[in-house]
Every structure is written in C-alpha cells, then in structure tokens.
Amino acid sequence: MGQLELVAVVFYADDGSARHSMAQPQRTLFDTDEPAWEVDDATEQCVATVVIPQRPIGPLDYTVPAELVERLAVGCRVRVPLGRGNRAATGYCVALEHRTAERRLKAIDEVVDARSLFSPAILELTRWMADYYLCPWGQVLDAVVPAGVRAEAGRRLTTFLHVPEEIAARRGELKLARKQAVAFDHLAASRQPLTPVELATAADCTQAPITALRRKGLVRSETRRVALEESPAATTEIEAPLELNPDQRAALDHILAALNAGEHETILVHGVTGSGKTEVYIQAIQEVVGFGRQAIVLVPEISLTPQTERRFRSRFGKVAVLHSHLSDVERHRQWQKIAAGEVAVVVGARSAVFAPTPQLGLIVIDEEHESSFRQESAPRYHAREVARQRARREGVPLVLGSATPSLESYARAQAQDDRLVEMPRRIYDRPLPAVVTVDLRTERHDRASRGAISRPLATAMETALREGGQVILLLNRRGFSTHIQCPACGFVLECPHCEIALTFHRQHRSALCHYCDYEQPTPHRCPECDYEGIEHFGRGTQRLEAEVQARFPKYAALRMDADTMQRPGSHAAALDRFRHGEVQILLGTQMIAKGLDFPNVTLVGVINADVAMHLPDFRAAERTFQLITQVAGRTGRGEKGGRVLVQTGHPDHPALVAAVRHDYLAFAAGELPLRKKLGYPPFAHMIRLVARGPLEAVTAAFAAELVNRLKEEDGRLAAGARIVGPAPAPLAKLRGEYRFAIQLQGVEAAALREVVAGATAEVAPPDDVHLVVDVDPLDML
C-alpha cells in the first residue's frame, strides 16, 4: 500500500469551537469477530483510550490492570498489545474512565512515564491540531513532545538500595560478617536510599559485602532514572528597563490593558523597523512575571541569535531558550525547568509554542509574518495559529509583531477581530533610510556594469566604506552560478531526480541540487552535443563574494548562506565578527535580512530584487515586499543614518514601489483587492493536496481518482468554492518523485476539511504513492 496522511474526523469552526463530529464508534483491532459465548459478563472497569502514533487508526480502548491504575494518568505513554498477533506498541493515554465495557478488551502491559507529558490544556490543543490540520492525533502528540523529553535524555538508570523495616527490626537475629554488618548498619541508618557506590564509600568497603547482602535478601533494590549533574549557568547582570517613547508607551498600554482584563485578546503591533517593538514586549513580559506568571516569546529560528538571548537574559536572568541546535539532553533540561516553573520566560523558535508552562500569562510572536513559523512536515501547523488557539483556550493575550505583517493578520485586525496597534516612527525619531531603485534594464546596456554590482551600487559602497561604515549585500541565491548551459545546443544540466537546473559551486567544482543534495562533477563538455564551451550562467552568493573581493580588496568580506553556516555556532561567530568591525562587507541570502541590529551599517544593497517576484505563488509579491522592507531596515539604525539601493528589472512593480516608500498600507491596499477578486487568503481558505510517486502515470491516475472523490463530496461546499486540478506541481519532480497538485478554495474552512476528510477516508494510494494534505498552505511550489 502507498502512504497516506490520514485525516481526523472531528471538525472545528474557525474560532476553534467544535462544529460537528463525524466520529465513528471507537474501534479496537481485536473485537470484530469474537463469538458471543466468549464475551465476558459486563463489569465496570477502568478503561484507557490510547492513541498509537505509528498506526493511523483508533483511538483504541484498553483495560487498565488493577496494579497500574494508580500509576497511569492521562498524557502518559503506555505499552499495549496490538492486533491479532499482539505486537507490542507504544501509545499515548488520552482518556481514562470507569465504565462497563460491552466487549472484552485487551489490557495495558506497562506504563512508560512516571508522570503525564501533557497538561490538560496542551492535550486538548493537540486534538484541535489533529482535527484542523487533518493529521493523525498520535502524529501530533509525537511532534509536541521533543524526542529528548520522551527518552528522558540526560537521565540515567540508577540502582538505589534500602533495608526494609521488617528486616531492620530483626537486626539482632542476623549473623553477618564484619564488613557486611558495617554496610548493613550504614544503610539501615540512612534516611534515604543509597546507590551501591555511595554505600561502599560510607562503609569503607568494596562491592562484595553489599552484593552478599543483596543475595541474602536483606537489602532491597529499586531502579529509577536520575538526572545527570548540570554545569552551573553563567550569571547575568540585570539591566534596568529603557525609557519608552510615546508610540512604545501607547503600544504597551494596550497590552497591559489586555493583561489586566484577564482574558484573551490578540494584538497586532505594526511597527516600522527600528521602532522599538522588542522593548515593548520585554516590558509587557516584566508585568506578567511580576504577577508570578510565565511568558512564551516566539522568534524566527534565524533571529534566535546570542544577541537575542543576551537581551532577554539581561532583563530576566533565568530564561529558557529552545531552538533546533539544542542537544536532546539540553532540551530535556529546559523542558523540565519550564514545567517546574523555575523559569518565567521561554524564548524559542516554532516548537516553543508547546512549552509546558504551568502558569502561562502571555504569548508573543515577533516577526509574525515569517514563513519559518510554518512546519513543512506533518503535522503541518502554523505556530501563529496554534498560539492563537492556545492563548484563547488558556485565556491569555497573544501579541503579534512585525514591520510587514502577513496580510492574513492585517486583514483580521482591519475586520476588528484583532486589535491593531501602530508604531509608525523609529526610536529617537531617526528617519527611515532612503531607498533608491537601480534599473537593471538600463545597466545591462552599460559595458562598465558586467558584474552583479551596478555602477551606482559600487559608487555607494566605496563612499560608505571610505567613511567608516559597513555594507550589507543581499542575494537570495546560493552557489556560484545558478545554472550550467551549453551555448551551442541550449542543453541545461539538470538533477536526474528533480528535473531542476543544478547550481555550480566553485569551491568543489561541482554541480549541486539544492532540493535533494544530488551532486556531480561539473562537465567540461556538453553531455548532449559534446561542445567544449559549456558555460555557467546566473549569479549566486559565491560569485558575488568573488566579485566583492576583486573590486574591494582592501575591505574584509564575509559570506553567510547555508553553505558557509553549517557548523554549530558559525552563524553567531560570523555576526560577532561583523558587530566588532572585523568585517566591513557582509553578503548572503535572506538570513542576513532579518532581525539584525548593527548601528554602523550605512548601506544595504539588494543585488536582485526580482528573484522571487515571479514565482508561481500568489504570495510572491507579498514576500518580495517583506524581504526588501526587512533588509532595508538593517541600515540607518545609528547616528550615521543609512541608504538602500535595490537593483531590479521591474522598478515599477507595485511591491517594489511600496517598499521603496516604506509604505505597508499602500502595498496592502493594492494587494488585498486582488486576493479578494481571485478568492485567495485572507478572503478564503485553502487546502492543497499533493500526490507524489516514482511512476508518473500511476501518480497522475491516483490524483485524478482523488479529484473525482472530492467532487462527489463537494455538495457540502458553499457557493463559490472550487476544486482546481489535478495538475503537475510547479516543481513537477522532486527527489525522484513526480508531483501532482490539487487545490481547494472556499470561504468556509470547516466545509473544506469535511470534503477532504470524506474523500480521503477510504483512499488507499497505490504502492509507493504518497498523499500530502496541507491545510492553509504557505508553500505553493
């Protein structure tokens, strides 16, 4: 059978409330064919409802043996027999109740966890995620609890010894060798169990007398997990709050009003780059902490720099930081401290939205427009929407902040579903940097402008560097050349697994696929016509770096992209060198465009603003506007001021015109009517299904069959809803698999989910064909 991301069967309205259920009676794998005479008389028993992540079925019911009743709690993992062969499986207990079972149920074998892994609020949140994102509940549960927490990383099994009271009372009757007697007396006198090593040290003996006592049954042992010792955390001097300007004070007052009201409200803080949004968040969090509550701050992974960590630690001392580079041991320790209430502030990337805060008081999402808040593997959730649900369910405010809010968030604020707070000025009334476009259509006719850097940009760089400033250059393409082509026959070297042009990387003289990592040596002759003059076209960050070093040899340049920032700590080390002035020119992909605050940057150059503008994605213009605005915000943050040069072949594009003017409102006013006319978010909802498999014809046939099933269910859709496809996806082949996309659009999100659930309920994809169900998709390629 092929693989299918099976869907849940309970649907929620857009406000998170249950709309209706299509749930079938709960099934087990072992109760379908039992003869009536084998069914036990009905008696009341403790029944656990169990979700098994590896099996997209259920939930399943099991009885809880009497000896496990006291140990089992909702949210613990259990080991259970599964199927007719009673194969051992691990699942999550999601409900417990005493009731009369109509049929004989199998019993739980073992309770894995000493305590629940989920609070009731988080468990309910995972159920909502499973229903909303059409994903098996067990898969969501596995995603919410980090692997290091499930494995109790950093805790080792340790044996503890003790003397039972009844044996200690018979001490006078025991005839023991001298060393055994000393060890026995030390252990009997101890107020707590001792490890064999601790007992041997206290009794000044070897392990032999202790082993002899254990063999005689005079000493009992138990095994439990004990945390390894942790290195003491570095102390940080606490800094005083900064003085707020009127815009910051007004924004903080809105947040404090929501906090004092003690109920949920979503507040969108739209503040230009450099307006001081972070200080507003910090002072709001200080209010929360002052009441003994906890706060979660989500930031894009790329912005989770040591600079960000230091800023929060300098104000709150103990801060838990959660990101993808933590080891399992570190993540488990942080998780335990959060759950114990030992830290008041949690700062992290996407998955920190699930932090087990027992006293949650506030959630903040900085740069809420960032696509990295969306998980692109199952469960395909968006942290912003999960945070909205969590904040609503726990009755706490949610603060969203950005200089370029997503149009979905802005439209909600415009409709007064959320509160909009504007911060239109930079701190200290510093001006926004002047932004100028350089028309590449004109520059290409100039023989002096043959490289990536146009004459106006080169002149501006020379001036900025001569005056002691620093320069940032953005080119959102890795590699040296973006494709390798034969000028004689037009052949383009492609990845055999993805049908995408390979990128030339000069360091290893190789052609690399950025999607599947396929790599091959760069050919010297055309594989198609044997022409010797095969050429490299297009520009990536490697070629830009070479050009910068050739044209500005007196200044240190540093490249930051996925190729140079692979080692742990390399990202932070590179930014430190730039911050301390060791590097004058920083160039790279979008990782240098966001969240950085360097007052000495006086010039930003965008090498090619058109890279993502014409992708087959309805959000292409929005992402272009956001990227240009964000990178422009990296300059002009100090007393020297700053300017931005944007190289483009389309200077009249509305997204660029608005970005040049720092005019988000103008961009939104132009883009939103187009979205509404075409039925795209935020005025409609979408579900995207992608069938992928190694055989094109088989995959296409399955996609066509699925569309037929969807159309059989479309009576549930409101007027104006539509089903588009199947059609080859824009990236028609990736990693050896052909991809066919189906798109559903409509104003009622719950109805779309019902249709997809109904159509896929009984679908069994052919061998090696996978079906991906993506609710509210961000990636349209």
mmCIF file of C-alpha atoms in Angstrom, residues 138-402:
data_model
loop_
_atom_site.group_PDB
_atom_site.id
_atom_site.type_symbol
_atom_site.label_atom_id
_atom_site.label_comp_id
_atom_site.label_asym_id
_atom_site.label_seq_id
_atom_site.Cartn_x
_atom_site.Cartn_y
_atom_site.Cartn_z
ATOM 1 C CA GLY A 138 -0.760 10.376 17.508
ATOM 2 C CA GLN A 139 1.483 12.110 14.996
ATOM 3 C CA VAL A 140 0.669 15.459 16.617
ATOM 4 C CA LEU A 141 1.385 14.120 20.094
ATOM 5 C CA ASP A 142 4.776 12.844 18.957
ATOM 6 C CA ALA A 143 5.590 16.234 17.430
ATOM 7 C CA VAL A 144 4.622 18.233 20.510
ATOM 8 C CA VAL A 145 6.841 16.388 22.982
ATOM 9 C CA PRO A 146 10.535 16.533 21.954
ATOM 10 C CA ALA A 147 12.319 13.232 21.443
ATOM 11 C CA GLY A 148 14.789 14.120 24.206
ATOM 12 C CA VAL A 149 11.913 14.539 26.656
ATOM 13 C CA ARG A 150 10.299 11.240 25.658
ATOM 14 C CA ALA A 151 13.658 9.462 26.020
ATOM 15 C CA GLU A 152 14.442 11.280 29.290
ATOM 16 C CA ALA A 153 17.779 12.337 27.825
ATOM 17 C CA GLY A 154 20.280 13.357 30.464
ATOM 18 C CA ARG A 155 18.825 10.918 32.999
ATOM 19 C CA ARG A 156 20.409 7.529 33.585
ATOM 20 C CA LEU A 157 19.056 4.411 35.202
ATOM 21 C CA THR A 158 20.442 4.207 38.736
ATOM 22 C CA THR A 159 20.060 1.457 41.345
ATOM 23 C CA PHE A 160 19.136 2.508 44.888
ATOM 24 C CA LEU A 161 19.379 0.263 47.957
ATOM 25 C CA HIS A 162 17.392 0.279 51.193
ATOM 26 C CA VAL A 163 16.715 -2.005 54.168
ATOM 27 C CA PRO A 164 13.035 -2.929 54.620
ATOM 28 C CA GLU A 165 11.645 -2.049 58.062
ATOM 29 C CA GLU A 166 10.736 -5.634 58.910
ATOM 30 C CA ILE A 167 14.329 -6.782 58.241
ATOM 31 C CA ALA A 168 15.857 -3.869 60.149
ATOM 32 C CA ALA A 169 13.706 -4.886 63.146
ATOM 33 C CA ARG A 170 15.388 -8.315 63.141
ATOM 34 C CA ARG A 171 18.914 -6.862 63.256
ATOM 35 C CA GLY A 172 19.773 -8.655 66.476
ATOM 36 C CA GLU A 173 18.998 -12.036 64.957
ATOM 37 C CA LEU A 174 21.215 -11.572 61.904
ATOM 38 C CA LYS A 175 24.645 -13.151 61.887
ATOM 39 C CA LEU A 176 26.755 -11.135 59.434
ATOM 40 C CA ALA A 177 30.419 -10.903 58.582
ATOM 41 C CA ARG A 178 32.062 -7.734 59.894
ATOM 42 C CA LYS A 179 32.070 -5.771 56.617
ATOM 43 C CA GLN A 180 28.548 -6.928 55.783
ATOM 44 C CA ALA A 181 27.404 -5.756 59.208
ATOM 45 C CA VAL A 182 29.009 -2.324 58.774
ATOM 46 C CA ALA A 183 27.392 -1.881 55.353
ATOM 47 C CA PHE A 184 24.016 -3.114 56.651
ATOM 48 C CA ASP A 185 24.075 -0.733 59.611
ATOM 49 C CA HIS A 186 25.037 2.271 57.478
ATOM 50 C CA LEU A 187 22.183 1.580 55.027
ATOM 51 C CA ALA A 188 19.627 0.906 57.778
ATOM 52 C CA ALA A 189 20.531 4.189 59.457
ATOM 53 C CA SER A 190 20.319 6.215 56.267
ATOM 54 C CA ARG A 191 17.207 8.383 55.886
ATOM 55 C CA GLN A 192 17.181 7.860 52.133
ATOM 56 C CA PRO A 193 18.144 5.047 49.749
ATOM 57 C CA LEU A 194 21.800 4.916 48.682
ATOM 58 C CA THR A 195 23.429 3.785 45.483
ATOM 59 C CA PRO A 196 25.880 0.852 45.753
ATOM 60 C CA VAL A 197 28.770 3.283 45.207
ATOM 61 C CA GLU A 198 27.515 5.670 47.908
ATOM 62 C CA LEU A 199 27.073 2.790 50.363
ATOM 63 C CA ALA A 200 30.534 1.362 49.634
ATOM 64 C CA THR A 201 32.072 4.792 50.272
ATOM 65 C CA ALA A 202 30.168 5.317 53.504
ATOM 66 C CA ALA A 203 31.004 1.822 54.818
ATOM 67 C CA ASP A 204 34.580 1.912 53.535
ATOM 68 C CA CYS A 205 34.203 -1.413 51.757
ATOM 69 C CA THR A 206 34.173 -2.947 48.311
ATOM 70 C CA GLN A 207 31.051 -4.057 46.450
ATOM 71 C CA ALA A 208 31.459 -7.672 47.614
ATOM 72 C CA PRO A 209 29.785 -7.279 51.062
ATOM 73 C CA ILE A 210 26.953 -5.265 49.504
ATOM 74 C CA THR A 211 26.384 -7.904 46.840
ATOM 75 C CA ALA A 212 26.293 -10.581 49.527
ATOM 76 C CA LEU A 213 23.605 -8.661 51.444
ATOM 77 C CA ARG A 214 21.517 -8.347 48.296
ATOM 78 C CA ARG A 215 21.810 -12.080 47.581
ATOM 79 C CA LYS A 216 20.632 -12.897 51.096
ATOM 80 C CA GLY A 217 17.575 -10.709 50.549
ATOM 81 C CA LEU A 218 18.496 -8.417 53.427
ATOM 82 C CA VAL A 219 18.821 -5.376 51.159
ATOM 83 C CA ARG A 220 16.246 -4.442 48.558
ATOM 84 C CA SER A 221 16.940 -2.520 45.381
ATOM 85 C CA GLU A 222 14.942 -0.314 43.042
ATOM 86 C CA THR A 223 15.915 1.287 39.760
ATOM 87 C CA ARG A 224 14.911 4.780 38.708
ATOM 88 C CA ARG A 225 16.148 7.492 36.374
ATOM 89 C CA VAL A 226 18.291 10.243 37.881
ATOM 90 C CA ALA A 227 19.303 13.488 36.215
ATOM 91 C CA LEU A 228 22.969 13.950 35.423
ATOM 92 C CA GLU A 229 24.681 16.922 37.033
ATOM 93 C CA GLU A 230 24.344 20.163 35.099
ATOM 94 C CA SER A 231 27.010 22.796 34.750
ATOM 95 C CA PRO A 232 26.051 25.981 36.617
ATOM 96 C CA ALA A 233 24.578 28.650 34.345
ATOM 97 C CA ALA A 234 26.520 31.858 33.848
ATOM 98 C CA THR A 235 25.171 34.752 35.874
ATOM 99 C CA THR A 236 23.912 37.788 34.003
ATOM 100 C CA GLU A 237 23.695 41.293 35.407
ATOM 101 C CA ILE A 238 20.112 42.509 35.290
ATOM 102 C CA GLU A 239 19.622 45.753 33.382
ATOM 103 C CA ALA A 240 17.012 48.417 34.060
ATOM 104 C CA PRO A 241 14.090 48.998 31.656
ATOM 105 C CA LEU A 242 14.627 51.544 28.903
ATOM 106 C CA GLU A 243 12.620 54.729 28.712
ATOM 107 C CA LEU A 244 9.768 54.414 26.211
ATOM 108 C CA ASN A 245 8.753 56.963 23.623
ATOM 109 C CA PRO A 246 5.051 57.848 23.151
ATOM 110 C CA ASP A 247 4.466 55.177 20.450
ATOM 111 C CA GLN A 248 6.046 52.479 22.611
ATOM 112 C CA ARG A 249 4.113 53.618 25.677
ATOM 113 C CA ALA A 250 0.803 53.516 23.782
ATOM 114 C CA ALA A 251 1.529 50.005 22.479
ATOM 115 C CA LEU A 252 2.490 48.801 25.968
ATOM 116 C CA ASP A 253 -0.662 50.298 27.472
ATOM 117 C CA HIS A 254 -2.819 48.307 25.036
ATOM 118 C CA ILE A 255 -1.049 45.081 26.010
ATOM 119 C CA LEU A 256 -1.270 45.843 29.736
ATOM 120 C CA ALA A 257 -4.991 46.537 29.388
ATOM 121 C CA ALA A 258 -5.471 43.074 27.909
ATOM 122 C CA LEU A 259 -3.353 41.530 30.680
ATOM 123 C CA ASN A 260 -5.283 43.317 33.401
ATOM 124 C CA ALA A 261 -8.595 42.257 31.864
ATOM 125 C CA GLY A 262 -7.560 38.643 32.458
ATOM 126 C CA GLU A 263 -8.937 37.367 29.175
ATOM 127 C CA HIS A 264 -7.765 36.526 25.694
ATOM 128 C CA GLU A 265 -7.155 39.199 23.088
ATOM 129 C CA THR A 266 -4.911 39.155 20.010
ATOM 130 C CA ILE A 267 -2.981 42.391 19.488
ATOM 131 C CA LEU A 268 -1.146 43.085 16.232
ATOM 132 C CA VAL A 269 1.735 45.528 16.759
ATOM 133 C CA HIS A 270 2.588 47.006 13.361
ATOM 134 C CA GLY A 271 5.822 48.912 13.924
ATOM 135 C CA VAL A 272 8.352 50.026 11.342
ATOM 136 C CA THR A 273 11.849 48.534 11.535
ATOM 137 C CA GLY A 274 13.762 50.094 14.427
ATOM 138 C CA SER A 275 10.632 51.337 16.205
ATOM 139 C CA GLY A 276 11.481 49.524 19.460
ATOM 140 C CA LYS A 277 8.950 46.695 19.408
ATOM 141 C CA THR A 278 11.210 44.332 21.381
ATOM 142 C CA GLU A 279 11.421 46.719 24.335
ATOM 143 C CA VAL A 280 7.616 46.851 24.374
ATOM 144 C CA TYR A 281 7.448 43.052 24.514
ATOM 145 C CA ILE A 282 10.027 42.925 27.302
ATOM 146 C CA GLN A 283 8.232 45.444 29.498
ATOM 147 C CA ALA A 284 4.920 43.643 28.964
ATOM 148 C CA ILE A 285 6.619 40.388 29.985
ATOM 149 C CA GLN A 286 8.014 42.074 33.104
ATOM 150 C CA GLU A 287 4.441 42.842 34.110
ATOM 151 C CA VAL A 288 3.485 39.190 33.568
ATOM 152 C CA VAL A 289 6.463 37.897 35.552
ATOM 153 C CA GLY A 290 5.665 40.321 38.351
ATOM 154 C CA PHE A 291 2.346 38.515 38.826
ATOM 155 C CA GLY A 292 4.087 35.134 39.051
ATOM 156 C CA ARG A 293 3.108 34.069 35.550
ATOM 157 C CA GLN A 294 5.169 32.835 32.584
ATOM 158 C CA ALA A 295 5.580 34.133 29.039
ATOM 159 C CA ILE A 296 6.456 32.471 25.730
ATOM 160 C CA VAL A 297 8.266 34.513 23.071
ATOM 161 C CA LEU A 298 8.470 33.012 19.575
ATOM 162 C CA VAL A 299 11.060 34.354 17.153
ATOM 163 C CA PRO A 300 12.157 33.034 13.752
ATOM 164 C CA GLU A 301 14.928 30.444 14.080
ATOM 165 C CA ILE A 302 17.217 32.673 12.028
ATOM 166 C CA SER A 303 16.716 35.528 14.520
ATOM 167 C CA LEU A 304 17.442 33.403 17.588
ATOM 168 C CA THR A 305 20.993 34.738 17.883
ATOM 169 C CA PRO A 306 23.173 35.056 21.005
ATOM 170 C CA GLN A 307 22.366 38.788 20.812
ATOM 171 C CA THR A 308 18.664 37.978 21.266
ATOM 172 C CA GLU A 309 19.387 35.559 24.099
ATOM 173 C CA ARG A 310 21.602 38.105 25.892
ATOM 174 C CA ARG A 311 18.958 40.788 25.629
ATOM 175 C CA PHE A 312 16.302 38.678 27.352
ATOM 176 C CA ARG A 313 18.712 37.266 29.960
ATOM 177 C CA SER A 314 19.893 40.779 30.810
ATOM 178 C CA ARG A 315 16.337 41.634 31.820
ATOM 179 C CA PHE A 316 15.019 38.389 33.322
ATOM 180 C CA GLY A 317 18.043 36.360 34.438
ATOM 181 C CA LYS A 318 16.786 32.804 34.065
ATOM 182 C CA VAL A 319 15.459 32.312 30.543
ATOM 183 C CA ALA A 320 14.796 29.014 28.773
ATOM 184 C CA VAL A 321 15.918 29.085 25.152
ATOM 185 C CA LEU A 322 14.513 26.432 22.796
ATOM 186 C CA HIS A 323 15.882 26.027 19.269
ATOM 187 C CA SER A 324 16.864 23.306 16.809
ATOM 188 C CA HIS A 325 20.561 23.270 17.774
ATOM 189 C CA LEU A 326 19.934 22.100 21.351
ATOM 190 C CA SER A 327 21.031 18.573 22.193
ATOM 191 C CA ASP A 328 18.399 16.157 23.494
ATOM 192 C CA VAL A 329 19.879 16.499 26.976
ATOM 193 C CA GLU A 330 19.752 20.305 26.903
ATOM 194 C CA ARG A 331 16.219 20.325 25.538
ATOM 195 C CA HIS A 332 15.024 17.901 28.206
ATOM 196 C CA ARG A 333 16.577 20.017 30.983
ATOM 197 C CA GLN A 334 14.943 23.178 29.670
ATOM 198 C CA TRP A 335 11.618 21.367 29.367
ATOM 199 C CA GLN A 336 11.816 20.175 32.972
ATOM 200 C CA LYS A 337 12.669 23.652 34.276
ATOM 201 C CA ILE A 338 9.773 25.196 32.365
ATOM 202 C CA ALA A 339 7.323 22.576 33.643
ATOM 203 C CA ALA A 340 8.554 23.076 37.208
ATOM 204 C CA GLY A 341 8.041 26.849 36.937
ATOM 205 C CA GLU A 342 11.750 27.515 37.534
ATOM 206 C CA VAL A 343 11.973 29.894 34.564
ATOM 207 C CA ALA A 344 9.478 32.632 33.835
ATOM 208 C CA VAL A 345 10.408 33.395 30.229
ATOM 209 C CA VAL A 346 10.668 30.950 27.326
ATOM 210 C CA VAL A 347 12.285 32.211 24.119
ATOM 211 C CA GLY A 348 12.309 29.906 21.156
ATOM 212 C CA ALA A 349 11.525 29.065 17.579
ATOM 213 C CA ARG A 350 8.352 27.480 16.222
ATOM 214 C CA SER A 351 8.063 24.463 18.549
ATOM 215 C CA ALA A 352 8.384 26.606 21.692
ATOM 216 C CA VAL A 353 4.663 27.287 21.322
ATOM 217 C CA PHE A 354 4.202 23.919 23.077
ATOM 218 C CA ALA A 355 6.407 24.815 26.079
ATOM 219 C CA PRO A 356 4.845 23.232 29.214
ATOM 220 C CA THR A 357 4.309 26.469 31.135
ATOM 221 C CA PRO A 358 2.013 25.736 34.113
ATOM 222 C CA GLN A 359 1.303 29.443 34.687
ATOM 223 C CA LEU A 360 1.080 30.898 31.188
ATOM 224 C CA GLY A 361 0.305 34.623 31.147
ATOM 225 C CA LEU A 362 1.326 35.889 27.674
ATOM 226 C CA ILE A 363 2.439 34.704 24.234
ATOM 227 C CA VAL A 364 4.457 36.989 21.931
ATOM 228 C CA ILE A 365 5.329 36.222 18.303
ATOM 229 C CA ASP A 366 7.950 38.544 16.850
ATOM 230 C CA GLU A 367 8.189 38.838 13.032
ATOM 231 C CA GLU A 368 4.871 37.008 12.849
ATOM 232 C CA HIS A 369 4.919 37.137 9.041
ATOM 233 C CA GLU A 370 7.917 34.789 8.852
ATOM 234 C CA SER A 371 7.320 31.591 6.875
ATOM 235 C CA SER A 372 9.587 29.643 9.261
ATOM 236 C CA PHE A 373 6.715 29.596 11.768
ATOM 237 C CA ARG A 374 5.084 27.094 9.445
ATOM 238 C CA GLN A 375 6.170 23.453 9.726
ATOM 239 C CA GLU A 376 6.517 21.816 6.326
ATOM 240 C CA SER A 377 6.388 18.205 7.528
ATOM 241 C CA ALA A 378 3.469 16.509 9.233
ATOM 242 C CA PRO A 379 1.848 17.830 11.300
ATOM 243 C CA ARG A 380 1.893 20.868 9.016
ATOM 244 C CA TYR A 381 0.926 23.502 11.563
ATOM 245 C CA HIS A 382 1.491 27.241 11.696
ATOM 246 C CA ALA A 383 2.804 28.349 15.090
ATOM 247 C CA ARG A 384 0.853 31.610 14.846
ATOM 248 C CA GLU A 385 -2.483 29.809 14.554
ATOM 249 C CA VAL A 386 -1.565 27.247 17.211
ATOM 250 C CA ALA A 387 -0.545 30.108 19.517
ATOM 251 C CA ARG A 388 -3.867 31.818 18.811
ATOM 252 C CA GLN A 389 -5.726 28.678 19.863
ATOM 253 C CA ARG A 390 -3.568 28.116 22.936
ATOM 254 C CA ALA A 391 -3.922 31.722 24.076
ATOM 255 C CA ARG A 392 -7.685 31.594 23.545
ATOM 256 C CA ARG A 393 -8.058 28.337 25.454
ATOM 257 C CA GLU A 394 -5.872 29.494 28.366
ATOM 258 C CA GLY A 395 -7.396 32.977 28.447
ATOM 259 C CA VAL A 396 -4.206 34.975 27.896
ATOM 260 C CA PRO A 397 -3.275 37.727 25.422
ATOM 261 C CA LEU A 398 -1.407 36.985 22.195
ATOM 262 C CA VAL A 399 0.854 39.727 20.800
ATOM 263 C CA LEU A 400 1.875 39.590 17.141
ATOM 264 C CA GLY A 401 4.592 41.975 15.976
ATOM 265 C CA SER A 402 6.034 42.873 12.575
#
